[in-house]
XYZ file of C-alpha atoms in Angstrom:
629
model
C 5.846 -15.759 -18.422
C 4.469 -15.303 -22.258
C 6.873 -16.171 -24.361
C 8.555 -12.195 -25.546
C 9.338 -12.553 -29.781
C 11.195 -10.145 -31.881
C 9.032 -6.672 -32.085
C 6.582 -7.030 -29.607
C 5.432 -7.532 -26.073
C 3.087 -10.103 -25.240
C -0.637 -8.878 -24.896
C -0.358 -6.952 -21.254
C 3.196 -7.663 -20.363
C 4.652 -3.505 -19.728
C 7.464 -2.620 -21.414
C 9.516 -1.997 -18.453
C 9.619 -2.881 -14.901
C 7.110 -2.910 -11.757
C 6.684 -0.411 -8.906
C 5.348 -1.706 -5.948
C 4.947 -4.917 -3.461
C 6.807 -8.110 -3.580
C 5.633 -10.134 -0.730
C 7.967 -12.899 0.363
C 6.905 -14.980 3.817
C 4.600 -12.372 5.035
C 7.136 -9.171 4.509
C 7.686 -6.179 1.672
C 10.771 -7.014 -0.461
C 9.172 -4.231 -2.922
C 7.311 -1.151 -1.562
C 6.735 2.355 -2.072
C 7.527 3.317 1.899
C 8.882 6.428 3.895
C 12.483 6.378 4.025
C 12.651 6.081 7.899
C 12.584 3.306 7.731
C 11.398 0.424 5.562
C 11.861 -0.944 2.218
C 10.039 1.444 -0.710
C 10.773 0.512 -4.455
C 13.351 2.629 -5.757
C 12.694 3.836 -9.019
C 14.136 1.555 -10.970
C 14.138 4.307 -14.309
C 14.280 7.265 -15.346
C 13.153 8.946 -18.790
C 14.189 11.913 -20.552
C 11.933 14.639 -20.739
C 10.513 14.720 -24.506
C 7.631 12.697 -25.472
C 7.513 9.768 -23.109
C 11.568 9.251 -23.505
C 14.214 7.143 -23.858
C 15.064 4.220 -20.917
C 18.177 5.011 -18.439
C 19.546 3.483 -15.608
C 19.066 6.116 -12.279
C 22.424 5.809 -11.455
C 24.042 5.935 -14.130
C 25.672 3.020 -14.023
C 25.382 -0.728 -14.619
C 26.139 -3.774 -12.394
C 29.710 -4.543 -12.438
C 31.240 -6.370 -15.631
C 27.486 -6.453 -17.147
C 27.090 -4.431 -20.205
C 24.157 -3.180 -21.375
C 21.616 -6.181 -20.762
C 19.218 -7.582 -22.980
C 16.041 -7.932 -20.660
C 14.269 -10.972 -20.069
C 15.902 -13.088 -22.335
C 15.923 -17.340 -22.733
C 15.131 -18.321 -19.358
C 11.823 -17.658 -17.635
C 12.825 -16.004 -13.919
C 10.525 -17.500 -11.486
C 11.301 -15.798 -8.731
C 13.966 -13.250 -6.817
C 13.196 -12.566 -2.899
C 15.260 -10.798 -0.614
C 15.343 -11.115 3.525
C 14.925 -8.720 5.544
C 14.118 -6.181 3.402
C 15.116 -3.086 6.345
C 18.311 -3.516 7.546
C 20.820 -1.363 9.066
C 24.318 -0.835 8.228
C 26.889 -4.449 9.326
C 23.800 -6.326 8.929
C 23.657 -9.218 6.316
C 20.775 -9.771 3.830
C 20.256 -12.490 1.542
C 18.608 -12.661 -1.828
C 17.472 -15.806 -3.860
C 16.486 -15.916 -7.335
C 15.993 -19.054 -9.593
C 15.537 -18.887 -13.487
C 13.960 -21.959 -15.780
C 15.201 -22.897 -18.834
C 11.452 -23.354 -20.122
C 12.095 -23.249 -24.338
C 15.376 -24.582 -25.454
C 17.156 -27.940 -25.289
C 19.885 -26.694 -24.065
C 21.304 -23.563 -22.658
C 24.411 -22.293 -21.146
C 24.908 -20.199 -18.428
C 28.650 -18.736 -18.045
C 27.170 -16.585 -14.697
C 24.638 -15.622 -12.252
C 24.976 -12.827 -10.117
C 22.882 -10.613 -7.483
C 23.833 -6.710 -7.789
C 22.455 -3.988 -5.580
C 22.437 -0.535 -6.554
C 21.908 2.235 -4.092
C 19.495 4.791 -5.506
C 20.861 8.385 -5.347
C 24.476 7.333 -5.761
C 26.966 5.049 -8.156
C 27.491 3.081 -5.353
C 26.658 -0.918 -7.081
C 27.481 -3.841 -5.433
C 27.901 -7.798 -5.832
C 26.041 -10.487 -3.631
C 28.590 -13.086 -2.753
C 29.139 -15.647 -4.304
C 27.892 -16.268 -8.064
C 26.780 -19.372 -10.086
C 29.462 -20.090 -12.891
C 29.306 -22.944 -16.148
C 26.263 -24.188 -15.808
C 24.250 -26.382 -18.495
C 20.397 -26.576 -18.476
C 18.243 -28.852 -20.267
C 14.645 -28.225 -21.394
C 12.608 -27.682 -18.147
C 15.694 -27.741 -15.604
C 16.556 -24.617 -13.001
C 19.465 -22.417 -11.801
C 18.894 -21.613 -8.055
C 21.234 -18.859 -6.667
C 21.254 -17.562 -2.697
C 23.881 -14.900 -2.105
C 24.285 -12.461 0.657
C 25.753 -8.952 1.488
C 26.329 -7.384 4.322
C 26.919 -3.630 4.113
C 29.727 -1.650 5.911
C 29.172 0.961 8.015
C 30.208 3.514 5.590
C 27.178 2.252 3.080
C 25.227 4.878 1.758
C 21.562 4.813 3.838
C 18.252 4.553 1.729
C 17.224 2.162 -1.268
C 18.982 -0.149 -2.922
C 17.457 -1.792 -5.922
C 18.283 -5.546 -6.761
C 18.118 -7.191 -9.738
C 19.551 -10.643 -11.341
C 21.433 -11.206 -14.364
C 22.510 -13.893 -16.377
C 25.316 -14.177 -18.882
C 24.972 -16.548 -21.965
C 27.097 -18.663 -24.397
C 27.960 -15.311 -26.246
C 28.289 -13.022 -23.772
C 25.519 -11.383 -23.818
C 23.870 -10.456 -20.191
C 20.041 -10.455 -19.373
C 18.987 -8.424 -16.653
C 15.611 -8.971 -14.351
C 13.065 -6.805 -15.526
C 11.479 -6.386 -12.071
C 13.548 -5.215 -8.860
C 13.820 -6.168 -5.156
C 14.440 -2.869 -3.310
C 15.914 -3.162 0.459
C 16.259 -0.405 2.865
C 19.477 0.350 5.026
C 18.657 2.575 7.362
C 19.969 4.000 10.738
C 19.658 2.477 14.149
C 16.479 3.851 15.967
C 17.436 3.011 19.541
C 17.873 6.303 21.413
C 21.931 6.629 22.277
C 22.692 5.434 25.354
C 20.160 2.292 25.107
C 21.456 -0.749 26.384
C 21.886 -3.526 23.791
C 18.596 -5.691 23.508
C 16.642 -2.516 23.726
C 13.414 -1.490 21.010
C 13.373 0.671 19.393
C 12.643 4.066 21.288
C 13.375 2.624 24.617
C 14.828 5.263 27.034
C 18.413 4.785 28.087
C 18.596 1.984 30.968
C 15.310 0.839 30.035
C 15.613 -3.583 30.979
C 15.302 -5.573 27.084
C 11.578 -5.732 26.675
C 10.478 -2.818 28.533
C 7.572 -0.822 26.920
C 8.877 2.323 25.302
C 8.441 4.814 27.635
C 8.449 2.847 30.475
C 10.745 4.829 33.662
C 14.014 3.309 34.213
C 13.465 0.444 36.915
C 10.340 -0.628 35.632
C 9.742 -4.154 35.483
C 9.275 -5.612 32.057
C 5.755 -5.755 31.162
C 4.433 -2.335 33.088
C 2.676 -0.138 31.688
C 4.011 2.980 30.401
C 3.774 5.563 33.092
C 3.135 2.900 36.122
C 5.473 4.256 39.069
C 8.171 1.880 39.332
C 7.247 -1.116 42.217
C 3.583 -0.851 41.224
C 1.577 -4.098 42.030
C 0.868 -6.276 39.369
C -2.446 -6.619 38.421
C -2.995 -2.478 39.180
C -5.285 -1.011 36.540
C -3.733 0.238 33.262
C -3.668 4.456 33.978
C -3.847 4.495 37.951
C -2.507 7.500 38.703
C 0.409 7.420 41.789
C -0.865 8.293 44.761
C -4.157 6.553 44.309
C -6.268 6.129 47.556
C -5.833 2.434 49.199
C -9.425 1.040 49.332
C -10.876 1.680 46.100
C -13.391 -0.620 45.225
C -12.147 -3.455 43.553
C -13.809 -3.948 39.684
C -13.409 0.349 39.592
C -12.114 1.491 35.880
C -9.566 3.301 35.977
C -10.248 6.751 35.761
C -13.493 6.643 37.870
C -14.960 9.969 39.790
C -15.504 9.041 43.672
C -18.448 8.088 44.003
C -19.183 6.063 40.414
C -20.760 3.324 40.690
C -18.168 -0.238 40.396
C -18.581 -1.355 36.595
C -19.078 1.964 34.902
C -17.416 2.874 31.953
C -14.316 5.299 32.048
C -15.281 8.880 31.904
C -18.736 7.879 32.771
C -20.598 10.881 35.183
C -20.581 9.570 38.399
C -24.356 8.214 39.315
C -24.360 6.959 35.514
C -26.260 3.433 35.510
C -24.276 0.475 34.965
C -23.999 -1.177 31.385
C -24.299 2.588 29.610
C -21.999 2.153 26.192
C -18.906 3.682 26.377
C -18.765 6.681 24.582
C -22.210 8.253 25.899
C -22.751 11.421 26.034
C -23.391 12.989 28.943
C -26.707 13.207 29.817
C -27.662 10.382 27.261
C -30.816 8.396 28.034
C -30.395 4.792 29.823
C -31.340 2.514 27.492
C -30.076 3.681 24.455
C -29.533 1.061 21.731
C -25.556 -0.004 21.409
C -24.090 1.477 17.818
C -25.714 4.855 18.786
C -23.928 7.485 17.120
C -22.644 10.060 19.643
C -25.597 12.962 19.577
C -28.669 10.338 18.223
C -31.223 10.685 19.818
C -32.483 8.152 22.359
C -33.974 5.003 20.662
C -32.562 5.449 17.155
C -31.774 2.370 15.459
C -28.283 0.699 15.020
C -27.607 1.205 11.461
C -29.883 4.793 10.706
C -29.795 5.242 6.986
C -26.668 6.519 5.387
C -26.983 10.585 6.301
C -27.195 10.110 9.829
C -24.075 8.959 10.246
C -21.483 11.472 10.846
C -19.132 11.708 7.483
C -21.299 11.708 4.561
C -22.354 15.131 4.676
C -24.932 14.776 2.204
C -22.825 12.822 -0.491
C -24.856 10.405 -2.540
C -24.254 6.664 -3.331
C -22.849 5.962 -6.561
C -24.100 3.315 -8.761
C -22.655 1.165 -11.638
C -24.400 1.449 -14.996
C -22.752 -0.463 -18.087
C -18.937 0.915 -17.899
C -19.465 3.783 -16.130
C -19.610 4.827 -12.555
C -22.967 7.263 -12.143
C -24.584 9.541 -9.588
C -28.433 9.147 -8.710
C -29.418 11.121 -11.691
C -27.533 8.893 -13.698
C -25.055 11.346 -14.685
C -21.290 9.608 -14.974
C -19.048 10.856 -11.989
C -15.188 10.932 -13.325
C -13.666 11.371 -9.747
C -10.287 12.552 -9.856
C -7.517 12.404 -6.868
C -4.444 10.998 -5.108
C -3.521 8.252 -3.055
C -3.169 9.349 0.546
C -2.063 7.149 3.539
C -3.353 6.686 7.126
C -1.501 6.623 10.528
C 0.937 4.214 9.207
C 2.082 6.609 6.592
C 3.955 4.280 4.328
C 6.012 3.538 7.044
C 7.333 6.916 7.860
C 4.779 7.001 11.330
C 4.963 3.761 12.450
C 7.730 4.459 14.641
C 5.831 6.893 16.900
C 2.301 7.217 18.288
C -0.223 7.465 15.557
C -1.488 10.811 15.023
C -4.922 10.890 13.207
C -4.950 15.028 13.229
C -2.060 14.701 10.914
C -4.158 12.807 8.594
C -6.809 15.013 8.754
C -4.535 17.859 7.788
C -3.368 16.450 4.916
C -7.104 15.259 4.034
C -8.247 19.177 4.405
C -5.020 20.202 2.561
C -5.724 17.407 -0.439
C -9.275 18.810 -0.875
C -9.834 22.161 0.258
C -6.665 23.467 -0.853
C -5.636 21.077 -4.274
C -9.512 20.473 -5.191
C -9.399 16.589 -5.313
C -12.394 14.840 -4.743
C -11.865 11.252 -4.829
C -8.948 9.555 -2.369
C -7.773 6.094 -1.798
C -6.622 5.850 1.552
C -4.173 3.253 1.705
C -4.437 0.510 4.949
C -0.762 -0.326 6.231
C -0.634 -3.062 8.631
C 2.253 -5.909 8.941
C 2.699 -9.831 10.344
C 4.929 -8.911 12.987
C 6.489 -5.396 15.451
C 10.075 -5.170 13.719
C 9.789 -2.512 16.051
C 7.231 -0.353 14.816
C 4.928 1.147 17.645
C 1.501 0.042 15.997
C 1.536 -2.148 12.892
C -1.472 -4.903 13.723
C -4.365 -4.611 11.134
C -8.011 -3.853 12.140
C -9.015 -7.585 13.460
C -6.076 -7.002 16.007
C -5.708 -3.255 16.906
C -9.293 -1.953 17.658
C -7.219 1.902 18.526
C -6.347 1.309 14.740
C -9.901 0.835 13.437
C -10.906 3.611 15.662
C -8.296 5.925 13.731
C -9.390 4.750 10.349
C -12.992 5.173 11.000
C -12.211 8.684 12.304
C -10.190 9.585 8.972
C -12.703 8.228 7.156
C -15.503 9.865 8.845
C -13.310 13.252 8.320
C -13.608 12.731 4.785
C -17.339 11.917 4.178
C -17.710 15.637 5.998
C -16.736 17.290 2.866
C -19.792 17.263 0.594
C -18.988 15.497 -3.098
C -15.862 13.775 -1.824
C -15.479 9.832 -1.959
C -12.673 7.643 -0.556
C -11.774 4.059 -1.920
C -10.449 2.610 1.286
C -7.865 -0.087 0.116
C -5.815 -2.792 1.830
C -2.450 -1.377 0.763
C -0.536 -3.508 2.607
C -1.719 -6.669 4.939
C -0.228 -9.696 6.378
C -3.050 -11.509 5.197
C -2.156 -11.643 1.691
C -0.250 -14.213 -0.082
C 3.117 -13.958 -1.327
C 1.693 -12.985 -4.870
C -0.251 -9.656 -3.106
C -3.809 -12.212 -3.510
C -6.506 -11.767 -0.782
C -6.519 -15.373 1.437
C -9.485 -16.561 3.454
C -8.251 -14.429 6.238
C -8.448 -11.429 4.680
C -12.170 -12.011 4.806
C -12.632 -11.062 8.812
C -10.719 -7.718 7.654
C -13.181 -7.092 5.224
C -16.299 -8.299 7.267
C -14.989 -6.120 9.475
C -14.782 -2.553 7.301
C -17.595 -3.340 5.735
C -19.887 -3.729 8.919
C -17.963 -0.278 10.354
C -18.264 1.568 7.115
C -21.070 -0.490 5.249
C -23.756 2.870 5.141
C -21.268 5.357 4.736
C -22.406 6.662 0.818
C -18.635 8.251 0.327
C -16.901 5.097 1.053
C -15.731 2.463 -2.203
C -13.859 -0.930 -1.155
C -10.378 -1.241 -2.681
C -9.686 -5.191 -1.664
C -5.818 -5.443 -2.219
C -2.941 -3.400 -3.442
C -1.854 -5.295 -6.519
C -1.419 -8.638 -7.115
C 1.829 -9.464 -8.948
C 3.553 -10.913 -12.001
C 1.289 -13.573 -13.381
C 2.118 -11.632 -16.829
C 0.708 -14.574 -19.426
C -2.287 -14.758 -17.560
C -1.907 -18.315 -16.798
C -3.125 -17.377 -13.053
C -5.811 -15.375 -13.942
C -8.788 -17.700 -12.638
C -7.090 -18.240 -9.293
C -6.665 -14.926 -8.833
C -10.628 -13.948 -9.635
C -11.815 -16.824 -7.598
C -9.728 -14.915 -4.699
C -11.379 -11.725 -5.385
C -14.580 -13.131 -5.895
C -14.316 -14.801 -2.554
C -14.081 -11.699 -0.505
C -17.040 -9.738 -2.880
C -19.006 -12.238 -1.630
C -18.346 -12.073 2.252
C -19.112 -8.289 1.867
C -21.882 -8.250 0.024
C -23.263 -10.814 2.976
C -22.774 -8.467 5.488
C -24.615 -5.746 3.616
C -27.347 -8.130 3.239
C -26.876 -8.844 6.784
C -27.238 -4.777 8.337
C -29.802 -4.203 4.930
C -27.664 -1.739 3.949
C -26.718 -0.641 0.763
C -24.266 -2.175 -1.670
C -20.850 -0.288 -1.500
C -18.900 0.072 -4.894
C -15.920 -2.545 -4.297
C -12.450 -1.999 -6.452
C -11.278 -5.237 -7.758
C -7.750 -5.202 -9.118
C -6.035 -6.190 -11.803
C -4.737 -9.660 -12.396
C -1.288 -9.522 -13.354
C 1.593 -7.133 -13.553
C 0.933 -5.442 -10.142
C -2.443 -5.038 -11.205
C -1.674 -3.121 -14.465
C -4.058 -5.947 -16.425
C -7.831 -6.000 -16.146
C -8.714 -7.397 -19.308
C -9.705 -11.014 -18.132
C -12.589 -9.234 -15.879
C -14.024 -7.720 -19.566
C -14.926 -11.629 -20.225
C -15.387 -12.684 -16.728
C -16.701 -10.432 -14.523
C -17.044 -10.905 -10.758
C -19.929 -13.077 -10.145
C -20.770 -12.291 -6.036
C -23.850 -10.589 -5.638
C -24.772 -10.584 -8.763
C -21.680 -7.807 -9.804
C -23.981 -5.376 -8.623
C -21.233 -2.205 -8.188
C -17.945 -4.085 -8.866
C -15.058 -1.601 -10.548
C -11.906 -2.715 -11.640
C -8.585 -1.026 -10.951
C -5.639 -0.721 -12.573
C -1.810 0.458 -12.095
C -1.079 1.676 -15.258
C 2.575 2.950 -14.844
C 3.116 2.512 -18.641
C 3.384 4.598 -21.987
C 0.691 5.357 -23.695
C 1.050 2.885 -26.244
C 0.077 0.187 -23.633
C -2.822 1.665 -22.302
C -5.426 0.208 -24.739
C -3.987 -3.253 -23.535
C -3.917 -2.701 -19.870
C -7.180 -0.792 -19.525
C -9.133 1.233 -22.125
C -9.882 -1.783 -24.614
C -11.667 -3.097 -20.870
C -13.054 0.147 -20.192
C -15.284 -0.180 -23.571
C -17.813 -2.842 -21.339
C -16.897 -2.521 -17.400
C -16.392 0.135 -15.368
C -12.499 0.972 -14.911
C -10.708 3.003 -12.283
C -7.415 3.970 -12.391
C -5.587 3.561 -8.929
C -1.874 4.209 -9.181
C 0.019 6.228 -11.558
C 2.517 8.866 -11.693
C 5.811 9.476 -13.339
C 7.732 6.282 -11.961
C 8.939 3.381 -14.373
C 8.191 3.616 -17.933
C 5.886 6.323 -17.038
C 7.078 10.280 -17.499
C 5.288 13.650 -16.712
C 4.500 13.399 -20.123
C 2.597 10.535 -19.914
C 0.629 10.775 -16.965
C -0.901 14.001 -18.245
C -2.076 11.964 -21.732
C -3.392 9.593 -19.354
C -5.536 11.740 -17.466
C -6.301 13.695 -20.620
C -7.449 10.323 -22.169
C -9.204 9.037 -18.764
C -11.257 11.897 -18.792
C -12.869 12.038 -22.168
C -13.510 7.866 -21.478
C -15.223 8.687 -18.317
C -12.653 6.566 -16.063
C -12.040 8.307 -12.366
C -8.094 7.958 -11.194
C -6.190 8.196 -8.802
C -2.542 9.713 -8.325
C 0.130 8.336 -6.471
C 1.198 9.811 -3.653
C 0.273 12.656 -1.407
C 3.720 11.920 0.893
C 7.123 13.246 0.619
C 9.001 9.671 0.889
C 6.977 7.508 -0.701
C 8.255 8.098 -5.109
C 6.645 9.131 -7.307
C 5.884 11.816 -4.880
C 3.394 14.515 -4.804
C 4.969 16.329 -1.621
C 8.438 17.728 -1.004
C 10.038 16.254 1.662
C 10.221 18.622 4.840
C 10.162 16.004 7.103
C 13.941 15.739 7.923
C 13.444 11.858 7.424
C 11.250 12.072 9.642
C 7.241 11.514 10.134
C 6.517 14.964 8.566
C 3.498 15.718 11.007
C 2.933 19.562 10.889
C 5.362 19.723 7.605
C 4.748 22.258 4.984
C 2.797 20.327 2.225
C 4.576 22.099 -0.594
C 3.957 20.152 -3.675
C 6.299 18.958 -6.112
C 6.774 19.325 -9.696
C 4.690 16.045 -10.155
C 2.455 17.752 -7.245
C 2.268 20.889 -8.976
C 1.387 19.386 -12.508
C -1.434 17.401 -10.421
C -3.106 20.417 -9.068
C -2.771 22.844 -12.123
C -4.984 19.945 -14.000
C -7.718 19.937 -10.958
C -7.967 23.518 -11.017
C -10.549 23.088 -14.607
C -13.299 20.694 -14.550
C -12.615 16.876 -16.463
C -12.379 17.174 -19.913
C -15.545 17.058 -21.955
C -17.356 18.286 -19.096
């Protein structure tokens, strides 16, 4: 961290704290998620209401015996973690955090601690136990793991977690950037024997599919009559005639011929691609869009496609983002999320119409026309019903591809499509080497689609004096390049790809002014930003950058440091630079939010989608065209 002197910040650091991910071994300790039931960052402040306001703590309240801290402070904090981050009530978490003395010769610590505060309430607590008297010399560590385990009577939701240290005089420092866990109710149905997931029916045997009949055996499908023979087809139906012919899908007419596809017409030939039409040609090339007509090419030009509805590609030009008659397109928008639904949906069986909905609602009804729909995928079930990525769910590409392909059939509308959250990244938020097959991947699916933009991570974090700045292009650059060699590849155009900022949760896109992304030649490379700042930081994070490369905004809302106030300055000042941005978030659980919760902690599918103030402010400033224009 840059060293912080009297009256000033260092060049990009934010005056306040972070709002989103905080990986840790795979897992969210920090994330903007639906309330039922994952961790989502708390807002960790709010602001009065004139001018961009004064700092105060949401709950009133500070950690016990800590007065009013003095943030940051001597020693450099080099990391706080929490696991798990969703937990339900007499469950024990444990958080870690370890500060360097980096500057002095000596320094004294009289206490650590680890205090949670539950968001909504005054409820604060202490992680057990605390580091007391402790001396560090120049360039030793203080390493602290303490745990909690909340009663039963703990108040559900978010609970924000920060560190603080107390010095020779007294004085307390608090962690500038929180760890938010969720505590959340039990999702086993009542009545579900202990060992059961999450949604299993009552009597249901530990490791039965949800849904499976009671008296199953483990492993069956869901809706196989109980005593079915192994190795039966997924989807026979009871009551299936003995002697069909072995190799039959299931779902086969009589009389289809063994080795056709399900739902093909019976007398179909063998080998047709699934998903034919009926009536389709034999012979038609695999990739056919449903409706071509026999003998089109794989890959038709963008236009034939279903979803792009006559949209045309956008181009790069200097620092500005232009149409094909070189005219500079300031898109303007919200963040919007897929099946996954920051968590809320992942419980259940995805429901793409629900995304759709919200996709009509976000464009016919509030007049955005630029959306970042946000990938959610995680390392491992924790019960969720579907939470693999695209490499590993193909029903989960087929749902993204169908949002997607939804959105490119409104004429003028574009959608960055970002890898919000994957268990590819690194613990810093970075793209690894395998987040390349996800991105070979989308880009082969979606690589002539002229709405769709690339977002390649969420935000990668901290890093605030920059010292990480190369490692973390080199990452980016890494997966430009596989992308641009699978355009090259189909011959199909070169998408506009989102790179994000370097440091702070992405707020910082200044080192990309200086070095821009090399791979293929930085032919349609943006860079994104999180600015969830004051205005007074803005030049720093963003605009001074936006003078020479092209600059989207991809986050932002009245979170943090961040009021109503200042999000409409922002756009205001967006606008007349040319810079296209993106609000966060069309959900009703996921702060700051544009949606009021009608959900009943629930999924929300059907909901109203009454807006919020912050939603309301949003759509009275889409209503006129950007300003200057």
């Amino acid at each position: 961290m840059a060293r912080i002197l009297k009256g000033g910040l260092p060049r990009c650091a934010p005056n306040t704290g972070h709002h989103t991910f905080n990986y840790a071994n795979g897992e969210l300790n920090r994330m903007k998620i639906g309330i039922s039931p994952i961790a989502i960052l708390a807002i960790a402040l709010i602001f009065s209401a004139v001018g961009c306001g004064e700092a105060k703590d949401p709950s009133g309240e500070e950690p016990p015996r800590i007065d009013e801290p003095l943030q940051d402070g001597a020693l450099h904090l080099a990391g706080l973690t929490a696991s798990p981050t969703m937990l339900e009530p007499e469950q024990t978490f444990q958080a870690t955090v370890t500060y360097i003395n980096r500057t002095l010769p000596l320094f004294y610590v009289r206490e650590l601690v680890i205090t949670a505060h539950h968001f909504g309430s005054d409820h604060v607590v202490q992680l057990q136990p605390s580091i007391t008297g402790q001396a560090l010399s120049k360039g030793q560590s203080i390493r602290l793991a303490a745990n909690h385990t909340f009663e039963e009577s703990a108040p559900l939701g978010y609970w924000e977690l920060r560190a603080a240290y107390q010095d020779e005089d007294g004085l307390w420092h608090k962690s500038l950037h929180p760890v938010v866990v969720t505590l959340t109710a039990d999702a086993d149905v009542p009545g579900d024997d202990p060992g059961d997931d999450p949604g299993d029916d009552p009597g249901d045997d530990p490791g039965d599919e949800p849904g499976d009949e009671p008296g199953d055996d483990p492993g069956d499908v869901p809706g196989d009559d109980p005593g079915d023979v192994p190795g039966d087809d997924p989807g026979d139906e009871p009551g299936d005639d003995p002697g069909d012919v072995p190799g039959d899908d299931p779902g086969d007419d009589p009389g289809d011929v063994p080795g056709d596809d399900p739902g093909d017409d019976p007398g179909d030939v063998p080998g047709d691609d699934p998903g034919d039409e009926p009536g389709d040609d034999p012979g038609d090339v695999p990739g056919d869009d449903p409706g071509d007509d026999p003998g089109d090419d794989p890959g038709d030009r963008p236009g034939d496609d279903p979803g792009t509805a006559g949209t045309p590609w956008l181009s790069t030009e200097g620092n500005q983002i232009v149409d094909p008659d070189g005219n500079v397109w300031i898109g303007r928008g919200f963040n919007i999320h897929d099946t996954r639904s920051c968590n809320a949906c992942t419980w259940g069986p995805p429901d793409v119409d629900e995304v759709k909905r919200r996709v009509d609602e976000a464009v016919d009804v509030w007049g955005a026309d630029f959306l970042r729909l946000n990938l959610e995928s995680y390392g491992a079930s924790g019960g969720r019903v579907h939470w693999q990525n695209v490499t590993s769910d193909s029903g989960f590409l087929r749902d993204v591809l169908e949002i997607v392909e939804h959105i490119g059939t409104k004429p003028g509308v574009y959608v960055l499509v970002s890898l919000w959250h994957d268990p590819t990244f690194n613990s810093q938020g970075w793209p690894t080497a395998a987040t390349i097959p996800v991105w070979e991947l989308l880009a082969t699916e979606m690589g002539e689609m002229s709405h769709v933009m690339f977002g390649l991570v969420n935000e990668p974090q901290d890093n605030w004096d920059g010292s990480q700045d190369h490692l973390v292009w080199q990452a980016m650059n890494d997966v430009v390049a596989a992308i641009r060699a699978v355009e090259d590849q189909h011959g199909s155009p070169r998408n506009i790809v989102a790179v994000q900022g370097t440091r702070g949760w992405a707020r910082c896109v200044d080192y990309y002014a200086s070095n821009p992304i090399a791979a293929g030649d930085g032919e349609n490379i943006v860079y994104e930003s999180h600015p969830y700042n004051r205005p007074s930081d803005f030049h720093d994070l963003y605009e001074r950058a936006a003078e020479t490369i092209p600059v989207i905004i991809g986050e932002f809302g009245p979170f943090a440091s961040m009021t109503t106030d200042c999000a409409e300055e922002m756009m205001d000042r967006a606008e007349r630079r040319g810079i296209p941005y993106l609000a966060w978030t069309f959900h009703m659980r996921c702060p700051p939010n544009l949606l009021v919760d009608h959900s009943n902690n629930g999924c929300g599918v059907g909901m109203p989608l009454e807006p919020t103030a912050w939603g309301r402010q949003l759509m009275r400033r889409l209503e006129n065209p950007p300003a200057g224009q």
